[in-house]
mmCIF file of C-alpha atoms in Angstrom:
data_model
loop_
_atom_site.group_PDB
_atom_site.id
_atom_site.type_symbol
_atom_site.label_atom_id
_atom_site.label_comp_id
_atom_site.label_asym_id
_atom_site.label_seq_id
_atom_site.Cartn_x
_atom_site.Cartn_y
_atom_site.Cartn_z
ATOM 1 C CA MET A 29 0.102 0.023 -0.079
ATOM 2 C CA LEU A 30 1.221 3.415 -0.769
ATOM 3 C CA LYS A 31 1.310 6.183 1.617
ATOM 4 C CA ASN A 32 0.951 9.957 0.469
ATOM 5 C CA LYS A 33 3.602 12.243 1.334
ATOM 6 C CA ASN A 34 2.185 15.507 1.194
ATOM 7 C CA ILE A 35 5.236 17.655 1.583
ATOM 8 C CA ASN A 36 4.781 21.495 1.411
ATOM 9 C CA ASP A 37 8.097 23.404 0.490
ATOM 10 C CA ASN A 38 6.455 26.763 0.150
ATOM 11 C CA TYR A 39 5.845 27.514 3.773
ATOM 12 C CA THR A 40 7.821 29.624 6.004
ATOM 13 C CA ALA A 41 7.458 30.885 9.436
ATOM 14 C CA ARG A 42 7.125 34.478 8.276
ATOM 15 C CA GLN A 43 4.010 33.610 6.150
ATOM 16 C CA LEU A 44 1.412 35.451 8.175
ATOM 17 C CA LYS A 45 -1.839 35.041 6.315
ATOM 18 C CA LEU A 46 -2.540 32.621 3.728
ATOM 19 C CA PRO A 47 -5.373 33.966 1.572
ATOM 20 C CA LEU A 48 -7.878 31.808 -0.082
ATOM 21 C CA VAL A 49 -7.381 33.025 -3.378
ATOM 22 C CA ILE A 50 -3.596 32.696 -4.180
ATOM 23 C CA GLU A 51 -3.930 36.063 -6.645
ATOM 24 C CA LYS A 52 -5.066 38.065 -3.804
ATOM 25 C CA LEU A 53 -1.650 39.620 -2.074
ATOM 26 C CA ILE A 54 -1.547 40.861 1.408
ATOM 27 C CA ASP A 55 -1.154 44.607 1.340
ATOM 28 C CA ILE A 56 2.245 45.995 2.608
ATOM 29 C CA SER A 57 0.430 48.366 4.663
ATOM 30 C CA ASP A 58 -1.366 45.697 6.593
ATOM 31 C CA PRO A 59 -0.912 45.957 10.489
ATOM 32 C CA VAL A 60 0.562 42.448 10.665
ATOM 33 C CA TYR A 61 3.728 43.521 8.906
ATOM 34 C CA THR A 62 4.183 46.408 11.263
ATOM 35 C CA PHE A 63 3.347 44.434 14.279
ATOM 36 C CA CYS A 64 5.691 41.647 13.567
ATOM 37 C CA ASP A 65 8.672 44.073 12.584
ATOM 38 C CA VAL A 66 8.212 45.915 16.205
ATOM 39 C CA MET A 67 8.038 42.675 17.883
ATOM 40 C CA ASP A 68 11.066 41.177 16.236
ATOM 41 C CA HIS A 69 13.169 44.034 17.470
ATOM 42 C CA ILE A 70 12.110 43.862 21.171
ATOM 43 C CA ASP A 71 13.934 41.179 23.134
ATOM 44 C CA LEU A 72 11.572 39.139 24.914
ATOM 45 C CA THR A 73 13.862 36.686 26.581
ATOM 46 C CA PRO A 74 13.835 38.278 30.055
ATOM 47 C CA TYR A 75 10.279 37.863 30.184
ATOM 48 C CA PHE A 76 10.175 33.998 29.861
ATOM 49 C CA VAL A 77 10.887 31.540 32.381
ATOM 50 C CA GLU A 78 12.849 28.729 31.167
ATOM 51 C CA GLY A 79 11.425 25.604 32.544
ATOM 52 C CA LYS A 80 12.985 21.981 32.238
ATOM 53 C CA GLY A 81 9.524 20.683 30.652
ATOM 54 C CA TYR A 82 8.313 17.254 30.566
ATOM 55 C CA LYS A 83 9.883 14.302 28.437
ATOM 56 C CA THR A 84 6.377 12.886 27.709
ATOM 57 C CA GLY A 85 3.513 14.423 25.881
ATOM 58 C CA ARG A 86 3.399 17.001 23.538
ATOM 59 C CA PRO A 87 6.226 19.528 22.866
ATOM 60 C CA ARG A 88 5.531 22.680 24.076
ATOM 61 C CA CYS A 89 4.499 25.696 21.579
ATOM 62 C CA ASP A 90 7.000 28.646 21.213
ATOM 63 C CA ALA A 91 6.194 31.326 23.926
ATOM 64 C CA GLU A 92 7.119 33.932 21.715
ATOM 65 C CA LYS A 93 5.088 33.022 18.694
ATOM 66 C CA LEU A 94 2.243 32.514 21.401
ATOM 67 C CA LEU A 95 2.850 35.797 22.806
ATOM 68 C CA LYS A 96 2.717 37.522 19.432
ATOM 69 C CA VAL A 97 -0.923 36.026 18.594
ATOM 70 C CA ILE A 98 -2.134 37.109 21.984
ATOM 71 C CA LEU A 99 -0.947 40.631 21.854
ATOM 72 C CA PHE A 100 -2.081 40.964 17.625
ATOM 73 C CA ALA A 101 -5.474 39.837 18.636
ATOM 74 C CA PHE A 102 -5.663 42.369 21.435
ATOM 75 C CA MET A 103 -4.213 44.997 19.080
ATOM 76 C CA GLU A 104 -6.824 44.441 16.492
ATOM 77 C CA ASN A 105 -9.918 43.775 18.830
ATOM 78 C CA GLY A 106 -9.131 45.393 22.073
ATOM 79 C CA TYR A 107 -9.944 42.215 23.926
ATOM 80 C CA CYS A 108 -8.879 38.875 23.949
ATOM 81 C CA SER A 109 -11.419 36.164 23.945
#
């Protein structure tokens, strides 16, 4: 039996949004770019606690990426839900 290997080489971490229509591009003045540029220049390492973590279970999500998502949602909506 053949297994499907769906490997996508066109993905990067900087790919902020994927439009439903490929021809539709993200405008350069979109707030996502500005927010990401500002957050990249801030050193967030003093604010994160380095823990040992667990050796079993799911791997932890990246704390910096999670913080970016929460702060951007707060910036856009004014509240987090």
